[in-house]
Every structure is written in C-alpha cells, then in structure tokens.
Short mmCIF file of C-alpha atoms in Angstrom, two decimals:
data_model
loop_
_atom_site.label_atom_id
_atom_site.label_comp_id
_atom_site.label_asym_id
_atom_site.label_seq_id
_atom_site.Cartn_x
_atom_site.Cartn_y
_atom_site.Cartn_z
CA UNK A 25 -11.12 -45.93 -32.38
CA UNK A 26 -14.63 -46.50 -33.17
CA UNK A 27 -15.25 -49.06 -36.14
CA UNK A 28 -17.25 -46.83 -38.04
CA UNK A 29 -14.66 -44.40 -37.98
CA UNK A 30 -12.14 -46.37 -38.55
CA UNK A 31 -13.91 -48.08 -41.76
CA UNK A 32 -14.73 -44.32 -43.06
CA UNK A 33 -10.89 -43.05 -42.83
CA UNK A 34 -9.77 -46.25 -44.25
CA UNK A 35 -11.84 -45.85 -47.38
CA UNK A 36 -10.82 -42.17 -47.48
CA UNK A 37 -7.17 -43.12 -47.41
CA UNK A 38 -8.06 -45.76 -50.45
CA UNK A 39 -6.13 -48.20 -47.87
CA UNK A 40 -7.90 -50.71 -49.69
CA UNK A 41 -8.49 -51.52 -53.07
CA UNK A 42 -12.38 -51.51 -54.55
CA UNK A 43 -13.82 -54.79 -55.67
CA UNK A 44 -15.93 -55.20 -58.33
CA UNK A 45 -20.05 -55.22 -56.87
CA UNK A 46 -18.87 -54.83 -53.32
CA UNK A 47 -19.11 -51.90 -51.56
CA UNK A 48 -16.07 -50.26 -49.93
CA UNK A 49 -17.04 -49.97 -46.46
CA UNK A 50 -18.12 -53.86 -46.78
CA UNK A 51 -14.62 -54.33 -48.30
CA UNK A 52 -12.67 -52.79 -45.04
CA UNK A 53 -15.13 -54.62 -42.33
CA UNK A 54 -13.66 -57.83 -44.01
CA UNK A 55 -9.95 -56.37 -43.70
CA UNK A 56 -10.26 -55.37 -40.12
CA UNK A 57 -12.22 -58.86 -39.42
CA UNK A 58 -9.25 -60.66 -40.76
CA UNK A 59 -6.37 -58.60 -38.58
CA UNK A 60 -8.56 -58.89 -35.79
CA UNK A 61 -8.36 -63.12 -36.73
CA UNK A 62 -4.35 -62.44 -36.93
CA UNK A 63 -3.72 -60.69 -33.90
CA UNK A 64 -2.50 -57.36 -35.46
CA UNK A 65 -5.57 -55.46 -34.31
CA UNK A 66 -7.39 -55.86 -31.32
CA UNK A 67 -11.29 -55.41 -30.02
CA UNK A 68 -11.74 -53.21 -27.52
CA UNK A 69 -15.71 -53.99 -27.11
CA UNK A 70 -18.47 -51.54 -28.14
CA UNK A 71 -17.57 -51.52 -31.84
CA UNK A 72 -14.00 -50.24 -30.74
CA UNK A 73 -10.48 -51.50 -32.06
CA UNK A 74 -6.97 -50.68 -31.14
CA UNK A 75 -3.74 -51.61 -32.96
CA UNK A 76 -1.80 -54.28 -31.05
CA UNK A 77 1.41 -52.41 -28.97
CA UNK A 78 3.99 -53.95 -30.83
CA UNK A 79 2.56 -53.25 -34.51
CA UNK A 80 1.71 -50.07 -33.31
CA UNK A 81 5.57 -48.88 -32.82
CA UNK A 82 6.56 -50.68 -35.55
CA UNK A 83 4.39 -48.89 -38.00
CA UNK A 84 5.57 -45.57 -36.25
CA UNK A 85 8.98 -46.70 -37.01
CA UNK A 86 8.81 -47.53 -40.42
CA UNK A 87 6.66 -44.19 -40.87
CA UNK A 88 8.85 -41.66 -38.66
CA UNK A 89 9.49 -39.25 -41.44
CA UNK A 90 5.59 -39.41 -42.74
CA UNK A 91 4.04 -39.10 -39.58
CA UNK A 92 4.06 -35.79 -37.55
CA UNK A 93 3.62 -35.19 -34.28
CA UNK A 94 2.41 -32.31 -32.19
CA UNK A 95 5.69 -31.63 -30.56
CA UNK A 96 7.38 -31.68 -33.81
CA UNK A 97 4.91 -29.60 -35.68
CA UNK A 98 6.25 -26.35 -34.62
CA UNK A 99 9.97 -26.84 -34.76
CA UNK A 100 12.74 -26.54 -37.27
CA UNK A 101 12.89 -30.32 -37.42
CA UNK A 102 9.91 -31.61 -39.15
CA UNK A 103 9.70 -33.29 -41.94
CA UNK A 104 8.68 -31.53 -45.33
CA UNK A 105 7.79 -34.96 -46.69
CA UNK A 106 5.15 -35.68 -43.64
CA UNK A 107 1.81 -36.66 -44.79
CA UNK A 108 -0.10 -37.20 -41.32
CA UNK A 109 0.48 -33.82 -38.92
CA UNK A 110 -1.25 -34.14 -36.03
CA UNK A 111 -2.14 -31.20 -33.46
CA UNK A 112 -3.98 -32.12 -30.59
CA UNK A 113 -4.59 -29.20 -27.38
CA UNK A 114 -1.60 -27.51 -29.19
CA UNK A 115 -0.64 -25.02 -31.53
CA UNK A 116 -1.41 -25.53 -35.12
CA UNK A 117 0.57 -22.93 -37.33
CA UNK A 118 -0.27 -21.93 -40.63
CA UNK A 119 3.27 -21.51 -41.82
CA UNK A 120 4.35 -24.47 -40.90
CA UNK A 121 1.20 -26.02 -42.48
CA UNK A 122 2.33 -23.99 -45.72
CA UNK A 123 5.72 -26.15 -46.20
CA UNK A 124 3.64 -29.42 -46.18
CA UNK A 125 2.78 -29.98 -50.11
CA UNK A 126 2.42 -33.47 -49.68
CA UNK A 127 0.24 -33.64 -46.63
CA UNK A 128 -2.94 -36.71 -46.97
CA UNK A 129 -4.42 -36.40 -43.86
CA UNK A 130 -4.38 -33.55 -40.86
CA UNK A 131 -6.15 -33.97 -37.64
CA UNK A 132 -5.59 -30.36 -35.76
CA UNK A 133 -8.17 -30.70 -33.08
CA UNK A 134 -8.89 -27.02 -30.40
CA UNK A 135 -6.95 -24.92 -32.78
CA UNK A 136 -8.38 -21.64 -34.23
CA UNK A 137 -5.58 -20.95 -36.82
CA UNK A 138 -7.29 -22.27 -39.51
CA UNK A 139 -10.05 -19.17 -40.12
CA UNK A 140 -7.77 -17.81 -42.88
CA UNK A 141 -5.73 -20.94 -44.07
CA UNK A 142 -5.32 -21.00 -47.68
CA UNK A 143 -5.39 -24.93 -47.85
CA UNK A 144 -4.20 -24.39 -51.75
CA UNK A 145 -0.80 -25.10 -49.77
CA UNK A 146 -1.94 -28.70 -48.80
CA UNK A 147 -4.16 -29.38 -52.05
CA UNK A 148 -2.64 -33.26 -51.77
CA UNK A 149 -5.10 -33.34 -48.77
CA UNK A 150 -7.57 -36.77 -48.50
CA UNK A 151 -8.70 -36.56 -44.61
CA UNK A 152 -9.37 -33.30 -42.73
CA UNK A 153 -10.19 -33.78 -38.79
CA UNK A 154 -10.98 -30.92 -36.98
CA UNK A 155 -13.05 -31.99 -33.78
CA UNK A 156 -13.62 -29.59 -31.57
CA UNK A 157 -11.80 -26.95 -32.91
CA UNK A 158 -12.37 -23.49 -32.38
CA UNK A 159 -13.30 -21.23 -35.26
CA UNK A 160 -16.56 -20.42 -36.27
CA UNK A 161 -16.11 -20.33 -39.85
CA UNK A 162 -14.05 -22.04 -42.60
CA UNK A 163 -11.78 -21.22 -45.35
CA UNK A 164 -13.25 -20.49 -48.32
CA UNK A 165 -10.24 -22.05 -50.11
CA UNK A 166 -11.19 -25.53 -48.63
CA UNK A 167 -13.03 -25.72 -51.74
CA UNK A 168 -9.95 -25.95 -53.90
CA UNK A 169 -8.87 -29.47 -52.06
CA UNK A 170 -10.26 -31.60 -55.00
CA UNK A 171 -8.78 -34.72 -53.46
CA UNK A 172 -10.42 -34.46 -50.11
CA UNK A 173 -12.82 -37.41 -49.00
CA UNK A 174 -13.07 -36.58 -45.11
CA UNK A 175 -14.03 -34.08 -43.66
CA UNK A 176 -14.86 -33.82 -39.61
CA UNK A 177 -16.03 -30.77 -37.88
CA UNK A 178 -17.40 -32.88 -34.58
CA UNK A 179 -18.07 -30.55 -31.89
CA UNK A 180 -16.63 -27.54 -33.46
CA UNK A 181 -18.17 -23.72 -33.14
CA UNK A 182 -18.43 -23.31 -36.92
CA UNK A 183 -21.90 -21.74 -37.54
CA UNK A 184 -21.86 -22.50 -41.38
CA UNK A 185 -19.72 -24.69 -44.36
CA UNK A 186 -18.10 -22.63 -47.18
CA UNK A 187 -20.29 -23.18 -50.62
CA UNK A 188 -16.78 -23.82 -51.96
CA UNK A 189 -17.29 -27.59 -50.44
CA UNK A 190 -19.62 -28.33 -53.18
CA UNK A 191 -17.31 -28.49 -55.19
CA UNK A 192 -15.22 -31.63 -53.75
CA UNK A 193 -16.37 -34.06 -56.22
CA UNK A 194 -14.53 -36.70 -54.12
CA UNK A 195 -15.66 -36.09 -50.53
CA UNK A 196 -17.53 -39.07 -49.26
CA UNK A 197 -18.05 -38.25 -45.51
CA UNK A 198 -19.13 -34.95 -44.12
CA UNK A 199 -19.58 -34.92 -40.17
CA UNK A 200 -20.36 -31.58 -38.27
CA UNK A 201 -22.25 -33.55 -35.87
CA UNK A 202 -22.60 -31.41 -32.65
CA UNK A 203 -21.49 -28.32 -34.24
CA UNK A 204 -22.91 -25.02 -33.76
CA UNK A 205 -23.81 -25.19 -37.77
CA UNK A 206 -27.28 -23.97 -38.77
CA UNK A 207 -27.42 -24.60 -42.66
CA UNK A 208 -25.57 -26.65 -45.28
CA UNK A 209 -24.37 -25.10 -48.21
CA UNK A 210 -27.61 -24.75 -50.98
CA UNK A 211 -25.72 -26.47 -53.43
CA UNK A 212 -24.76 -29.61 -51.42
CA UNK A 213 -26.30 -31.82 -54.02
CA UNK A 214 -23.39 -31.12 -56.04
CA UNK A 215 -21.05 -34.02 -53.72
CA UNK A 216 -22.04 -36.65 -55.56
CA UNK A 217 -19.54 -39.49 -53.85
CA UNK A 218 -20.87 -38.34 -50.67
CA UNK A 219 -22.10 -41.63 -48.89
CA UNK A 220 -21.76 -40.08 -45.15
CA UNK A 221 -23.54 -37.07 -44.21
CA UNK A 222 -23.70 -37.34 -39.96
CA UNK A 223 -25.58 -34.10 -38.77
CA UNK A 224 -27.30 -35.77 -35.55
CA UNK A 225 -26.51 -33.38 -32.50
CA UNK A 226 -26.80 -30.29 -34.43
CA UNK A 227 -29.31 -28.34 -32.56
CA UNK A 228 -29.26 -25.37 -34.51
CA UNK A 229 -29.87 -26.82 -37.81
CA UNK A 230 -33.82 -26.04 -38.70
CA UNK A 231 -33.76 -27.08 -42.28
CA UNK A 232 -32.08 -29.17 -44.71
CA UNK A 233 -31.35 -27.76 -48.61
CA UNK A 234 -33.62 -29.15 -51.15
CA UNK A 235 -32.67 -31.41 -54.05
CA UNK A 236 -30.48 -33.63 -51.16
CA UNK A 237 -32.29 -36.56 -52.22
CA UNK A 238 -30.23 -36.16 -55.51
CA UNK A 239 -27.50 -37.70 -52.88
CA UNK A 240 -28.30 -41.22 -53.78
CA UNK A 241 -25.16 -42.52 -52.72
CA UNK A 242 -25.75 -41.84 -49.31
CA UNK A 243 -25.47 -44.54 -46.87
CA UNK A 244 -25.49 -42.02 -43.77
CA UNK A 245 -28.01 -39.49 -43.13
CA UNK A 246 -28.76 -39.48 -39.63
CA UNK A 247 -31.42 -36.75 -39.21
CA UNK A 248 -33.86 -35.31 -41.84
CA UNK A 249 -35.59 -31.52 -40.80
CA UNK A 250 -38.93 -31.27 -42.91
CA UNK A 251 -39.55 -27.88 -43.87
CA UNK A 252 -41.37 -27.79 -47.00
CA UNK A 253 -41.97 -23.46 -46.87
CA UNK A 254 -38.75 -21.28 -48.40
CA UNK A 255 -36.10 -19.66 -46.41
CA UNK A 256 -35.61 -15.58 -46.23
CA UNK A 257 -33.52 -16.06 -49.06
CA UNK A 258 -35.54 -17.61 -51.26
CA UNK A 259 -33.98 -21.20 -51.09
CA UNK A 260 -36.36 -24.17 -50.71
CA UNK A 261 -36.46 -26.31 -47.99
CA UNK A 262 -36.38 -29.85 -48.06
CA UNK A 263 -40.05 -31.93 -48.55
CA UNK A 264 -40.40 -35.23 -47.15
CA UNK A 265 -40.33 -36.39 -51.01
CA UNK A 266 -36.46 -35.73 -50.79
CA UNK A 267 -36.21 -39.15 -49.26
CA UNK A 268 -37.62 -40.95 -52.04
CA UNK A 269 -34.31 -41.92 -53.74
CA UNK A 270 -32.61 -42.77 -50.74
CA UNK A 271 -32.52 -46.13 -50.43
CA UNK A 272 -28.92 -46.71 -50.11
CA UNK A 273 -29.19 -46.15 -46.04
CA UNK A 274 -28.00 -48.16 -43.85
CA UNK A 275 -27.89 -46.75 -40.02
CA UNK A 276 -30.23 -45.02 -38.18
CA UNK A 277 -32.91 -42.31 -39.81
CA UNK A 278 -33.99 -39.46 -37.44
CA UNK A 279 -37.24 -37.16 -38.93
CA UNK A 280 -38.05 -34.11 -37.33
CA UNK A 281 -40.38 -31.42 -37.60
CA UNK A 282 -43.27 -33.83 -39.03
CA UNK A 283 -46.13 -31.38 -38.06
CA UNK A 284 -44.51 -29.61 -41.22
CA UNK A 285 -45.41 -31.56 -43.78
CA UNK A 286 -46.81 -29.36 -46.48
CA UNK A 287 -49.48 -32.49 -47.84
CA UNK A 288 -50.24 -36.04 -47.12
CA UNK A 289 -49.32 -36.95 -50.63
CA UNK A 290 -45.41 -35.66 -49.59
CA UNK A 291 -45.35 -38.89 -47.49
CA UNK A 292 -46.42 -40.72 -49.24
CA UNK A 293 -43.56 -40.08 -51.58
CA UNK A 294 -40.75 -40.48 -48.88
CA UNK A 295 -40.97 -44.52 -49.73
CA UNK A 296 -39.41 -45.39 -46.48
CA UNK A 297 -40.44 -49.47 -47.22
CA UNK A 298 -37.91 -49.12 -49.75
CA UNK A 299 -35.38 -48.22 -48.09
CA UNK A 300 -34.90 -51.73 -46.85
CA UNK A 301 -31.28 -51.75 -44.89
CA UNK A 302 -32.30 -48.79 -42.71
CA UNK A 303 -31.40 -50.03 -38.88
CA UNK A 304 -33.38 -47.57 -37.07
CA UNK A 305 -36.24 -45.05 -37.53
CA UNK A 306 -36.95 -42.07 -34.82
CA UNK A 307 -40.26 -39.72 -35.80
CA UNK A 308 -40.78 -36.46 -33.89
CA UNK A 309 -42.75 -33.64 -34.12
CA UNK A 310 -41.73 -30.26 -31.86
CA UNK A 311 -42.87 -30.71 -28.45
CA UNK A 312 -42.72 -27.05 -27.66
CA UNK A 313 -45.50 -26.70 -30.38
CA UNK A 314 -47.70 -29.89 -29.63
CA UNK A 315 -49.85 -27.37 -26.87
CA UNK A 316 -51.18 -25.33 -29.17
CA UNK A 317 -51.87 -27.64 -32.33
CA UNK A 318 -55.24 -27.26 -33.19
CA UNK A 319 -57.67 -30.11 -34.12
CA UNK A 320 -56.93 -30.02 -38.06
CA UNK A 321 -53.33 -30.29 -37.84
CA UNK A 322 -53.73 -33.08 -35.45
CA UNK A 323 -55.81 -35.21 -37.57
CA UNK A 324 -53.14 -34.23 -40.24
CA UNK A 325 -50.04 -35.73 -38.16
CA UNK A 326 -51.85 -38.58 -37.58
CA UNK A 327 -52.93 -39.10 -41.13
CA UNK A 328 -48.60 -38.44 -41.67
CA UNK A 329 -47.95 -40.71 -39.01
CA UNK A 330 -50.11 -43.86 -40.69
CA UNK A 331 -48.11 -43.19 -43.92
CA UNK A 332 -44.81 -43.50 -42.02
CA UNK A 333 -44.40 -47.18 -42.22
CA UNK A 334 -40.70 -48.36 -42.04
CA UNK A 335 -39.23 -51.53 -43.76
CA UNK A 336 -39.80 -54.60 -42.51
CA UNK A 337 -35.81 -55.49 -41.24
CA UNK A 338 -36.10 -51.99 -38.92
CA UNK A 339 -34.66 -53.38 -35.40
CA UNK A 340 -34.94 -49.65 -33.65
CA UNK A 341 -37.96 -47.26 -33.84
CA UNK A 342 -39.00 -44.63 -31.45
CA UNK A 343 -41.59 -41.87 -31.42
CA UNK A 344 -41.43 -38.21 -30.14
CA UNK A 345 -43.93 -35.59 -29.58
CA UNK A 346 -46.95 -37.06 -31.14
CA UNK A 347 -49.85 -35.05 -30.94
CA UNK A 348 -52.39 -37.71 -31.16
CA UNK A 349 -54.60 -39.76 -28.88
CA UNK A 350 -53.89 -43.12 -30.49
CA UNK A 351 -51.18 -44.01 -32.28
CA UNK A 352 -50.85 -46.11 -36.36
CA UNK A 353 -51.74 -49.73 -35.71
CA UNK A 354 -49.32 -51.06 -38.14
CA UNK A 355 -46.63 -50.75 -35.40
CA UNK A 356 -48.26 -53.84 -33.73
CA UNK A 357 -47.99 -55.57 -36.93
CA UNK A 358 -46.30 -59.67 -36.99
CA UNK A 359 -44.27 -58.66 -39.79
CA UNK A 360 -42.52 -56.77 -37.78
CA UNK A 361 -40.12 -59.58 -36.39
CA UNK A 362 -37.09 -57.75 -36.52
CA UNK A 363 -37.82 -54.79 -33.70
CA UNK A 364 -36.02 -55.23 -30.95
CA UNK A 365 -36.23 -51.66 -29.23
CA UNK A 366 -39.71 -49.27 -29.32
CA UNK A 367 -39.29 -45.87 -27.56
CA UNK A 368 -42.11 -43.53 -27.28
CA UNK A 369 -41.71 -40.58 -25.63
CA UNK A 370 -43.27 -36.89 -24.89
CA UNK A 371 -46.56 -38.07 -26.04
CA UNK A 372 -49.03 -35.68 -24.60
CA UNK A 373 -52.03 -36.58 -25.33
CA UNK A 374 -51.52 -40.50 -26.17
CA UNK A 375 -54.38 -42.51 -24.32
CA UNK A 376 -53.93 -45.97 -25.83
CA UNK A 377 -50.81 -47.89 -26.75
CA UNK A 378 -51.08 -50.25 -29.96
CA UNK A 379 -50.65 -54.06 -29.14
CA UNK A 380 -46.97 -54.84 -29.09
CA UNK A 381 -46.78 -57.53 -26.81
CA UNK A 382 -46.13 -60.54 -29.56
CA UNK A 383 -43.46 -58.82 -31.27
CA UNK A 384 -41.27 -61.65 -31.00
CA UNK A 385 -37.74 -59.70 -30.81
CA UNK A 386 -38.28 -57.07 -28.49
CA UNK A 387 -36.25 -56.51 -25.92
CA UNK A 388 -36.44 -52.80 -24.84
CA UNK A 389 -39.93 -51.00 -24.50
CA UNK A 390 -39.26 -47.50 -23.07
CA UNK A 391 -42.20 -45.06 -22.03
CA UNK A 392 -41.93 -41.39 -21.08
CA UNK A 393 -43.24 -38.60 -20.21
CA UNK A 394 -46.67 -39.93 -21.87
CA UNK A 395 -48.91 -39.13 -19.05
CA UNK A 396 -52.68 -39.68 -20.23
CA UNK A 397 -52.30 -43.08 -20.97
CA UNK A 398 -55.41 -45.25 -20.13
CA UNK A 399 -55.52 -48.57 -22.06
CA UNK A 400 -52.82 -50.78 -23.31
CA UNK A 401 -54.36 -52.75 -26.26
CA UNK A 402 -54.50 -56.68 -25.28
CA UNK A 403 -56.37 -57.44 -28.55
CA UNK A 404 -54.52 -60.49 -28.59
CA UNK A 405 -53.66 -61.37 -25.27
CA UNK A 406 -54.68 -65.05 -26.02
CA UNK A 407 -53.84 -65.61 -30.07
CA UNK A 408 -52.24 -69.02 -30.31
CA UNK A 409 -51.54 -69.38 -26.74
CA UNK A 410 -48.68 -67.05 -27.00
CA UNK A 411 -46.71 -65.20 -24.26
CA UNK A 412 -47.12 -61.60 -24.32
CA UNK A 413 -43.14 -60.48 -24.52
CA UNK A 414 -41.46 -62.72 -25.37
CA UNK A 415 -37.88 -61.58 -25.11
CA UNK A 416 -38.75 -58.37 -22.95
#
C-alpha cells in the first residue's frame, strides 16, 4: 500500500494516539518508520509498504471474527460483530450490509449496490473505500455517518457528492480523484477537519465552490479551477483569493484555468509565498483557448503569471499553456535553490526561456510542444565562473 494511504487510513482509524503540537500524519510516519526499524513492516520502494508474511497471518488470526472477507460476505456464516467487510470484483449486498451495526471500515470496490443504501445501518462507520465502483450517484443517507473520516471514490462513475456530506464534521480525507464528478457539494466549507481533499484526475470538474479557502486545515488540495463568474444556479465560483488562508499545504498545488482570473489584484491575494511547505506548483491556462486570446488578455496572463511566485522550498514547478512570448523572470531567481524539476509545456507562442542554468538543484528540465522558441537567456553564462547545470 502506498504510504500516503496508508498514513491517511491510519489516522482515520485513530490507530494512533494525537500528541500534543504534532500533527497526526507526522505522528504515524514516525510509527511506520519504527516497524519498518523492527522488521514488522516492510518497504516495498516507491513510497510503498507491506506487512511482513508472518505478522500478516497473525493479525488475521487474532482478528478472524472482525475481519470479513469477500467469500464470507454473502453467506450465513459471517460474523455480526465484523468491523472490516471487504468486497472486491464481488457482490456487495445491502442486506447483509444491514446486520453489520458495528462496522469501522468497508472497502466494496466494482459494486453498484450501494445507489440506495441507507448507511443509517452502519452509522459506527470511520473509513468508506469505494474505488472504482460502479454507481453514479450516492446515498443521500451517507450524510447521517457522523463518525466517518474517509471517504474514497477513486475511479468511480459518480457524477456528483450528496450535500448530506457536509455535514460529516469528522471527515478528514475526501478522494474522488479520477471520478466522473463535475461539482462538489456548495456547502463543502462546512468539513471543517477536512485536511485531504485529492481531486487531481477529475476531468470533468470546471469549478470549485467558493468559501473553500474557509478549509484551513487542509494539507491536500491537489488542483484549484479558477472561475471567478457564477454558475447557472447562482452559486459563486471560486477566486484565486480562496487560496489565501491555505497555508497548511503540503504536496503538490495544480491551478488551472488562469486566463480566468477576474483582476490582477485576485492574485495577488492567493499569497502562495506563504504557503511555505507546498512541494510542487503546476500553472496552466486552457490550451484549447490560447488560439484565440486576444492581445489584452495576454498582457493580463502575463501580468497573473509575474504575481504567481511560489515559496522559496518549492522542489517541482511546471507551466502549461502560457499564452505569452516571454515568460516571469523570477523563475531564474538564486533563491530558488530548492527546484529540482521545471516542466514547461504547450507554450505556443513562448520565444525566450528565462535563465535557469545556475539553479543549483535541478535535475529534470522538460520542454514540449513549445515550438517558437528562439533564444535561451545566457545572461549569466559566466557569473562567478559557474557551470551552467549543475546537477542536470
């Protein structure tokens, strides 16, 4: 399983208790750094872990009447006292779901049965994994699982969450990355625990709801639609100013849609030097749109573009469909020591790269589909007798 999983389903399942000051997911790393040390888990490479063979039966031993498997699920033997079912390719029943009051976690994954599940039957419920599965919409009554902390719709044809999840007060991870979803619920503000919201993948998705930088928790938000103009139904999209509070992220930050930025003074607000633990940052605008951009809008991506500036520990940042001709020079900038991959890509019109070669940590410089380039800046080709790429 991969460690970020792992360290997410852990925290849902309070395996671990919370220390004072530290975070939670910090907490976990430590646990699963010290069974690594003891031999009771294993690294598989590529952030992945297994439990070692041995513990592995040992736990299902001691756990035989809690844990459920998917050729017990549907027969007259299981175990009203399971709290794990799993279903995987098989057959997930309602009714037999209905008998298990004190279920904590169910992972039913390329099942449809649960379209008109009342989950008030399983309202014990902490992790909910339903990758892949196919229904294309959700219970209603998910909304009355107030203990729920995990909830994973990877891969699955729902086209839209319930409103009723705004009212989980505890859930900290929401993932309906590479779903078919195309909105969040208006309301989703209301999770305030959520720390993980992973929505990269979802193709579909044009907007995000506004008032989600009232999520301040967040640690997770892997892609951020502008749209700063209101739906058909009269809800507000989200502004680039929603990212103002978020400073609490961690991983990688995808933008997208930047030709929609309603004012200059909007990013300006977004504060992204603030948000000083953010790994990666990817800016796009929408290729299919770049064509027929006309000369005002340009010079107003650009102008967004120069206000973009990530923090200074950013190790990742890429670039896609910029409309310009030359790109924001602070991207050649010394202070930017950390970057150790720059990917620019789709760049139509792009004629001259910035200088990059004396970043001292990079190590990956990709360049695509950026035709019309004619000079790469050398500005300082001979500063301090320095070589150009160092680590390249």
């Amino acid at each position: 399983m991969e460690k970020t999983d792992l360290v997410r389903l852990w925290v849902a399942d309070c395996f671990i208790l919370k220390e004072e000051g530290v975070k939670m997911e910090i907490t976990v790393e430590s646990c699963l750094h010290t069974l690594v040390g003891r031999s009771l888990m294993q690294n598989a490479g590529n952030e992945k872990y297994t439990l070692n063979d041995l513990v592995h039966n040992f736990a299902l031993y001691m756990r035989e009447k809690e844990y459920v498997s998917t050729d017990q699920l549907n027969s007259e033997l299981v175990s009203h006292h399971a709290r794990y079912v799993s279903s995987v390719g098989g057959r997930c029943s309602s009714e037999t779901l209905r008998g298990q009051e004190n279920l904590r976690g169910l992972m039913c994954r390329e099942v449809d049965c649960l379209f008109t599940f009342n989950f008030v039957y399983i309202r014990l419920l902490r992790v909910l994994d339903l990758q892949w599965d196919k229904f294309s919409k959700l219970s209603e009554s998910i909304g009355d699982l107030m203990l729920l902390k995990y909830i994973n719709l990877l891969g699955a044809r729902i086209f839209e969450l319930p409103e009723s999840i705004t009212r989980l007060r505890e859930l900290q991870t929401l993932i309906p990355c590479y779903s078919k979803v195309k909105r969040l619920p208006n309301k989703i503000s209301a999770l305030g625990s959520l720390r993980h919201l992973d929505i990269h993948g979802t193709e579909l998705l044009e907007f995000l709801p506004s008032e989600i930088g009232m999520l301040t928790y967040l640690q997770t938000l892997s892609k951020f639609v502008v749209g700063s103009c209101r739906t058909m139904d009269g809800s507000m999209k989200s502004s680039l100013s929603e990212l103002r509070e978020l400073n609490c992220l961690i991983e990688n930050l995808r933008i997208e849609h930047l030709e929609r930025v309603g004012s200059i003074e909007e990013t300006d607000h977004a504060e992204l030097k603030r948000k000083k633990s953010l790994h990666g940052l990817h800016l796009s605008c929408d290729s299919k749109y770049v064509i027929e951009f006309n000369k005002a809008v340009i010079e107003k991506v650009e102008r967004v573009y120069e206000r973009m500036e990530p923090p200074r520990a950013v190790e990742c940042f890429s670039i896609d469909g910029y409309p310009g001709k030359k790109f924001s020079t602070w991207i050649s900038s010394f202070t930017y020591s950390c970057l150790r991959k720059i990917n620019i890509r789709d760049c139509k019109f792009l004629t001259n790269l910035p200088n990059l070669e004396f970043l001292p940590n990079l190590k990956d410089l990709i360049i695509s589909c950026v035709d019309m380039i004619k000079v790469f800046d050398t500005t300082y080709d001979h500063v301090c007798g320095k070589v150009a790429f160092p680590k390249l």
